[in-house]
Amino acid sequence: MTDPFVVAGGIVRNRAWCLPYHLDSVSICKPLPEHLFYVTGDNVDGTEYVFRYYGGWNSCFSYLVHNTGHPGYRRDGEPRYDTKLLADLRNLWAEEAIRRWPNLTHLWSVDSDILPAPDVLARLLAVDKELVGAYVPVSEGRQTIHMDGWRGDGTTYYDFVSGGIQYLPVDGRPWRDGKETERSSVHRCTFVGGCELLRRDAWDRGARWESLYGSEDFGMCESIRRIGGEIWVDPGAR
């Protein structure tokens, strides 16, 4: 088996408030990613200052500034971004990472407000599926049904997300009441996001981030299914 070559990172916009903690967390994972690489742009805070400082002493870190001219803030000030733009930026990140490190085997996409534990990368690598996600808590007290109904193929139900766990149908029926016991073992699911490991062969087969149901991560999961891949989650990876 080829030793994994992991490029970690993703896209960052206006996250100076949490970025130093995120970079420190990703940098102490075991095994260490071969490189940390980010795409940023359209910032109205100190995000690029943090990147410049961090790149001044970490030789395995780099970033690309890509300004679109659309900072993305809504009129009420809440930082909601257009998911089509986010999907395009994530694909740009992946394309540029592959161009810079053509021998990479995995892309580890980690949102900049997530602080992964040191063992998360090792756990995700051990699952060895096209797309593997970690446990990512949602906002306290919030529960969301992403899509209320069966897919066109009649077999897959979009997950009920409660406390970060992505649930699967049981005996062919979707879970609707949110009272199920949290799974503790690695299992197949229909949606992951926020902290996900994409295997290179899935990208080569055509998996891409897309805008779907208000989330580029939904689009990636749909793309994985379209190429015949599998999506798994490790609830112990936090």
mmCIF file with all atom_site columns, N, CA, C and O in Angstrom, residues 175-205:
data_model
loop_
_atom_site.group_PDB
_atom_site.id
_atom_site.type_symbol
_atom_site.label_atom_id
_atom_site.label_alt_id
_atom_site.label_comp_id
_atom_site.label_asym_id
_atom_site.label_entity_id
_atom_site.label_seq_id
_atom_site.pdbx_PDB_ins_code
_atom_site.Cartn_x
_atom_site.Cartn_y
_atom_site.Cartn_z
_atom_site.occupancy
_atom_site.B_iso_or_equiv
_atom_site.pdbx_formal_charge
_atom_site.auth_seq_id
_atom_site.auth_comp_id
_atom_site.auth_asym_id
_atom_site.auth_atom_id
_atom_site.pdbx_PDB_model_num
ATOM 1   N N  . TRP A 1 175 ? -35.126 7.890  9.701   1.00 0.00 ? 175 TRP A N  1
ATOM 2   C CA . TRP A 1 175 ? -35.297 8.254  11.105  1.00 0.00 ? 175 TRP A CA 1
ATOM 3   C C  . TRP A 1 175 ? -35.816 9.679  11.159  1.00 0.00 ? 175 TRP A C  1
ATOM 4   O O  . TRP A 1 175 ? -35.169 10.595 10.684  1.00 0.00 ? 175 TRP A O  1
ATOM 5   N N  . ARG A 1 176 ? -36.938 9.894  11.790  1.00 0.00 ? 176 ARG A N  1
ATOM 6   C CA . ARG A 1 176 ? -37.589 11.200 11.752  1.00 0.00 ? 176 ARG A CA 1
ATOM 7   C C  . ARG A 1 176 ? -37.643 11.904 13.105  1.00 0.00 ? 176 ARG A C  1
ATOM 8   O O  . ARG A 1 176 ? -37.769 13.106 13.157  1.00 0.00 ? 176 ARG A O  1
ATOM 9   N N  . ASP A 1 177 ? -37.594 11.142 14.210  1.00 0.00 ? 177 ASP A N  1
ATOM 10  C CA . ASP A 1 177 ? -37.888 11.780 15.485  1.00 0.00 ? 177 ASP A CA 1
ATOM 11  C C  . ASP A 1 177 ? -36.661 12.268 16.240  1.00 0.00 ? 177 ASP A C  1
ATOM 12  O O  . ASP A 1 177 ? -36.778 12.962 17.243  1.00 0.00 ? 177 ASP A O  1
ATOM 13  N N  . GLY A 1 178 ? -35.458 11.913 15.790  1.00 0.00 ? 178 GLY A N  1
ATOM 14  C CA . GLY A 1 178 ? -34.253 12.426 16.418  1.00 0.00 ? 178 GLY A CA 1
ATOM 15  C C  . GLY A 1 178 ? -33.971 11.845 17.783  1.00 0.00 ? 178 GLY A C  1
ATOM 16  O O  . GLY A 1 178 ? -33.166 12.389 18.532  1.00 0.00 ? 178 GLY A O  1
ATOM 17  N N  . LYS A 1 179 ? -34.600 10.720 18.151  1.00 0.00 ? 179 LYS A N  1
ATOM 18  C CA . LYS A 1 179 ? -34.412 10.144 19.474  1.00 0.00 ? 179 LYS A CA 1
ATOM 19  C C  . LYS A 1 179 ? -33.511 8.911  19.461  1.00 0.00 ? 179 LYS A C  1
ATOM 20  O O  . LYS A 1 179 ? -33.370 8.219  20.460  1.00 0.00 ? 179 LYS A O  1
ATOM 21  N N  . GLU A 1 180 ? -32.884 8.626  18.329  1.00 0.00 ? 180 GLU A N  1
ATOM 22  C CA . GLU A 1 180 ? -32.075 7.430  18.195  1.00 0.00 ? 180 GLU A CA 1
ATOM 23  C C  . GLU A 1 180 ? -30.781 7.549  18.994  1.00 0.00 ? 180 GLU A C  1
ATOM 24  O O  . GLU A 1 180 ? -30.257 8.639  19.215  1.00 0.00 ? 180 GLU A O  1
ATOM 25  N N  . THR A 1 181 ? -30.252 6.421  19.420  1.00 0.00 ? 181 THR A N  1
ATOM 26  C CA . THR A 1 181 ? -28.998 6.394  20.148  1.00 0.00 ? 181 THR A CA 1
ATOM 27  C C  . THR A 1 181 ? -27.843 6.705  19.203  1.00 0.00 ? 181 THR A C  1
ATOM 28  O O  . THR A 1 181 ? -27.778 6.197  18.086  1.00 0.00 ? 181 THR A O  1
ATOM 29  N N  . GLU A 1 182 ? -26.955 7.539  19.649  1.00 0.00 ? 182 GLU A N  1
ATOM 30  C CA . GLU A 1 182 ? -25.785 7.902  18.850  1.00 0.00 ? 182 GLU A CA 1
ATOM 31  C C  . GLU A 1 182 ? -24.947 6.664  18.554  1.00 0.00 ? 182 GLU A C  1
ATOM 32  O O  . GLU A 1 182 ? -24.671 5.855  19.427  1.00 0.00 ? 182 GLU A O  1
ATOM 33  N N  . ARG A 1 183 ? -24.566 6.512  17.310  1.00 0.00 ? 183 ARG A N  1
ATOM 34  C CA . ARG A 1 183 ? -23.683 5.400  16.940  1.00 0.00 ? 183 ARG A CA 1
ATOM 35  C C  . ARG A 1 183 ? -22.260 5.729  17.362  1.00 0.00 ? 183 ARG A C  1
ATOM 36  O O  . ARG A 1 183 ? -21.800 6.857  17.220  1.00 0.00 ? 183 ARG A O  1
ATOM 37  N N  . SER A 1 184 ? -21.558 4.721  17.850  1.00 0.00 ? 184 SER A N  1
ATOM 38  C CA . SER A 1 184 ? -20.189 4.944  18.291  1.00 0.00 ? 184 SER A CA 1
ATOM 39  C C  . SER A 1 184 ? -19.174 4.353  17.330  1.00 0.00 ? 184 SER A C  1
ATOM 40  O O  . SER A 1 184 ? -17.988 4.672  17.411  1.00 0.00 ? 184 SER A O  1
ATOM 41  N N  . SER A 1 185 ? -19.597 3.479  16.422  1.00 0.00 ? 185 SER A N  1
ATOM 42  C CA . SER A 1 185 ? -18.670 2.820  15.515  1.00 0.00 ? 185 SER A CA 1
ATOM 43  C C  . SER A 1 185 ? -18.676 3.492  14.148  1.00 0.00 ? 185 SER A C  1
ATOM 44  O O  . SER A 1 185 ? -19.615 4.199  13.780  1.00 0.00 ? 185 SER A O  1
ATOM 45  N N  . VAL A 1 186 ? -17.621 3.244  13.403  1.00 0.00 ? 186 VAL A N  1
ATOM 46  C CA . VAL A 1 186 ? -17.528 3.761  12.042  1.00 0.00 ? 186 VAL A CA 1
ATOM 47  C C  . VAL A 1 186 ? -18.654 3.149  11.209  1.00 0.00 ? 186 VAL A C  1
ATOM 48  O O  . VAL A 1 186 ? -18.903 1.941  11.277  1.00 0.00 ? 186 VAL A O  1
ATOM 49  N N  . HIS A 1 187 ? -19.357 3.973  10.443  1.00 0.00 ? 187 HIS A N  1
ATOM 50  C CA . HIS A 1 187 ? -20.454 3.440  9.646   1.00 0.00 ? 187 HIS A CA 1
ATOM 51  C C  . HIS A 1 187 ? -20.654 4.281  8.383   1.00 0.00 ? 187 HIS A C  1
ATOM 52  O O  . HIS A 1 187 ? -20.231 5.428  8.299   1.00 0.00 ? 187 HIS A O  1
ATOM 53  N N  . ARG A 1 188 ? -21.319 3.654  7.450   1.00 0.00 ? 188 ARG A N  1
ATOM 54  C CA . ARG A 1 188 ? -21.649 4.325  6.199   1.00 0.00 ? 188 ARG A CA 1
ATOM 55  C C  . ARG A 1 188 ? -22.782 5.314  6.436   1.00 0.00 ? 188 ARG A C  1
ATOM 56  O O  . ARG A 1 188 ? -23.672 5.078  7.243   1.00 0.00 ? 188 ARG A O  1
ATOM 57  N N  . CYS A 1 189 ? -22.731 6.466  5.740   1.00 0.00 ? 189 CYS A N  1
ATOM 58  C CA . CYS A 1 189 ? -23.768 7.471  5.902   1.00 0.00 ? 189 CYS A CA 1
ATOM 59  C C  . CYS A 1 189 ? -24.018 8.150  4.565   1.00 0.00 ? 189 CYS A C  1
ATOM 60  O O  . CYS A 1 189 ? -23.420 7.786  3.554   1.00 0.00 ? 189 CYS A O  1
ATOM 61  N N  . THR A 1 190 ? -24.909 9.122  4.562   1.00 0.00 ? 190 THR A N  1
ATOM 62  C CA . THR A 1 190 ? -25.247 9.799  3.314   1.00 0.00 ? 190 THR A CA 1
ATOM 63  C C  . THR A 1 190 ? -24.749 11.230 3.241   1.00 0.00 ? 190 THR A C  1
ATOM 64  O O  . THR A 1 190 ? -24.827 11.849 2.190   1.00 0.00 ? 190 THR A O  1
ATOM 65  N N  . PHE A 1 191 ? -24.233 11.763 4.352   1.00 0.00 ? 191 PHE A N  1
ATOM 66  C CA . PHE A 1 191 ? -23.747 13.135 4.306   1.00 0.00 ? 191 PHE A CA 1
ATOM 67  C C  . PHE A 1 191 ? -22.678 13.347 5.361   1.00 0.00 ? 191 PHE A C  1
ATOM 68  O O  . PHE A 1 191 ? -22.819 12.929 6.503   1.00 0.00 ? 191 PHE A O  1
ATOM 69  N N  . VAL A 1 192 ? -21.586 13.986 4.966   1.00 0.00 ? 192 VAL A N  1
ATOM 70  C CA . VAL A 1 192 ? -20.572 14.480 5.895   1.00 0.00 ? 192 VAL A CA 1
ATOM 71  C C  . VAL A 1 192 ? -20.187 15.878 5.452   1.00 0.00 ? 192 VAL A C  1
ATOM 72  O O  . VAL A 1 192 ? -20.426 16.273 4.314   1.00 0.00 ? 192 VAL A O  1
ATOM 73  N N  . GLY A 1 193 ? -19.568 16.625 6.345   1.00 0.00 ? 193 GLY A N  1
ATOM 74  C CA . GLY A 1 193 ? -19.141 17.969 5.983   1.00 0.00 ? 193 GLY A CA 1
ATOM 75  C C  . GLY A 1 193 ? -18.365 18.610 7.107   1.00 0.00 ? 193 GLY A C  1
ATOM 76  O O  . GLY A 1 193 ? -18.433 18.172 8.257   1.00 0.00 ? 193 GLY A O  1
ATOM 77  N N  . GLY A 1 194 ? -17.592 19.619 6.758   1.00 0.00 ? 194 GLY A N  1
ATOM 78  C CA . GLY A 1 194 ? -16.845 20.364 7.754   1.00 0.00 ? 194 GLY A CA 1
ATOM 79  C C  . GLY A 1 194 ? -15.449 19.853 7.995   1.00 0.00 ? 194 GLY A C  1
ATOM 80  O O  . GLY A 1 194 ? -14.494 20.627 8.103   1.00 0.00 ? 194 GLY A O  1
ATOM 81  N N  . CYS A 1 195 ? -15.314 18.542 8.101   1.00 0.00 ? 195 CYS A N  1
ATOM 82  C CA . CYS A 1 195 ? -14.006 17.900 8.311   1.00 0.00 ? 195 CYS A CA 1
ATOM 83  C C  . CYS A 1 195 ? -14.057 16.564 7.600   1.00 0.00 ? 195 CYS A C  1
ATOM 84  O O  . CYS A 1 195 ? -14.547 15.568 8.147   1.00 0.00 ? 195 CYS A O  1
ATOM 85  N N  . GLU A 1 196 ? -13.559 16.536 6.386   1.00 0.00 ? 196 GLU A N  1
ATOM 86  C CA . GLU A 1 196 ? -13.744 15.355 5.540   1.00 0.00 ? 196 GLU A CA 1
ATOM 87  C C  . GLU A 1 196 ? -12.468 15.050 4.765   1.00 0.00 ? 196 GLU A C  1
ATOM 88  O O  . GLU A 1 196 ? -11.751 15.955 4.340   1.00 0.00 ? 196 GLU A O  1
ATOM 89  N N  . LEU A 1 197 ? -12.208 13.759 4.607   1.00 0.00 ? 197 LEU A N  1
ATOM 90  C CA . LEU A 1 197 ? -11.018 13.294 3.895   1.00 0.00 ? 197 LEU A CA 1
ATOM 91  C C  . LEU A 1 197 ? -11.456 12.700 2.564   1.00 0.00 ? 197 LEU A C  1
ATOM 92  O O  . LEU A 1 197 ? -12.206 11.723 2.520   1.00 0.00 ? 197 LEU A O  1
ATOM 93  N N  . LEU A 1 198 ? -10.984 13.307 1.485   1.00 0.00 ? 198 LEU A N  1
ATOM 94  C CA . LEU A 1 198 ? -11.323 12.877 0.131   1.00 0.00 ? 198 LEU A CA 1
ATOM 95  C C  . LEU A 1 198 ? -10.143 12.115 -0.462  1.00 0.00 ? 198 LEU A C  1
ATOM 96  O O  . LEU A 1 198 ? -9.031  12.632 -0.516  1.00 0.00 ? 198 LEU A O  1
ATOM 97  N N  . ARG A 1 199 ? -10.410 10.910 -0.895  1.00 0.00 ? 199 ARG A N  1
ATOM 98  C CA . ARG A 1 199 ? -9.357  10.110 -1.511  1.00 0.00 ? 199 ARG A CA 1
ATOM 99  C C  . ARG A 1 199 ? -9.107  10.590 -2.935  1.00 0.00 ? 199 ARG A C  1
ATOM 100 O O  . ARG A 1 199 ? -10.045 10.923 -3.656  1.00 0.00 ? 199 ARG A O  1
ATOM 101 N N  . ARG A 1 200 ? -7.863  10.604 -3.342  1.00 0.00 ? 200 ARG A N  1
ATOM 102 C CA . ARG A 1 200 ? -7.479  11.160 -4.642  1.00 0.00 ? 200 ARG A CA 1
ATOM 103 C C  . ARG A 1 200 ? -8.187  10.459 -5.801  1.00 0.00 ? 200 ARG A C  1
ATOM 104 O O  . ARG A 1 200 ? -8.588  11.112 -6.780  1.00 0.00 ? 200 ARG A O  1
ATOM 105 N N  . ASP A 1 201 ? -8.361  9.152  -5.719  1.00 0.00 ? 201 ASP A N  1
ATOM 106 C CA . ASP A 1 201 ? -8.975  8.446  -6.843  1.00 0.00 ? 201 ASP A CA 1
ATOM 107 C C  . ASP A 1 201 ? -10.416 8.895  -7.058  1.00 0.00 ? 201 ASP A C  1
ATOM 108 O O  . ASP A 1 201 ? -10.927 8.868  -8.177  1.00 0.00 ? 201 ASP A O  1
ATOM 109 N N  . ALA A 1 202 ? -11.095 9.339  -5.982  1.00 0.00 ? 202 ALA A N  1
ATOM 110 C CA . ALA A 1 202 ? -12.451 9.846  -6.139  1.00 0.00 ? 202 ALA A CA 1
ATOM 111 C C  . ALA A 1 202 ? -12.444 11.142 -6.949  1.00 0.00 ? 202 ALA A C  1
ATOM 112 O O  . ALA A 1 202 ? -13.304 11.361 -7.814  1.00 0.00 ? 202 ALA A O  1
ATOM 113 N N  . TRP A 1 203 ? -11.490 12.015 -6.662  1.00 0.00 ? 203 TRP A N  1
ATOM 114 C CA . TRP A 1 203 ? -11.347 13.240 -7.449  1.00 0.00 ? 203 TRP A CA 1
ATOM 115 C C  . TRP A 1 203 ? -11.049 12.905 -8.903  1.00 0.00 ? 203 TRP A C  1
ATOM 116 O O  . TRP A 1 203 ? -11.642 13.489 -9.824  1.00 0.00 ? 203 TRP A O  1
ATOM 117 N N  . ASP A 1 204 ? -10.148 11.966 -9.134  1.00 0.00 ? 204 ASP A N  1
ATOM 118 C CA . ASP A 1 204 ? -9.783  11.600 -10.497 1.00 0.00 ? 204 ASP A CA 1
ATOM 119 C C  . ASP A 1 204 ? -10.957 10.997 -11.261 1.00 0.00 ? 204 ASP A C  1
ATOM 120 O O  . ASP A 1 204 ? -11.001 11.076 -12.496 1.00 0.00 ? 204 ASP A O  1
ATOM 121 N N  . ARG A 1 205 ? -11.893 10.405 -10.541 1.00 0.00 ? 205 ARG A N  1
ATOM 122 C CA . ARG A 1 205 ? -13.086 9.818  -11.168 1.00 0.00 ? 205 ARG A CA 1
ATOM 123 C C  . ARG A 1 205 ? -14.205 10.837 -11.357 1.00 0.00 ? 205 ARG A C  1
ATOM 124 O O  . ARG A 1 205 ? -15.258 10.496 -11.887 1.00 0.00 ? 205 ARG A O  1
#
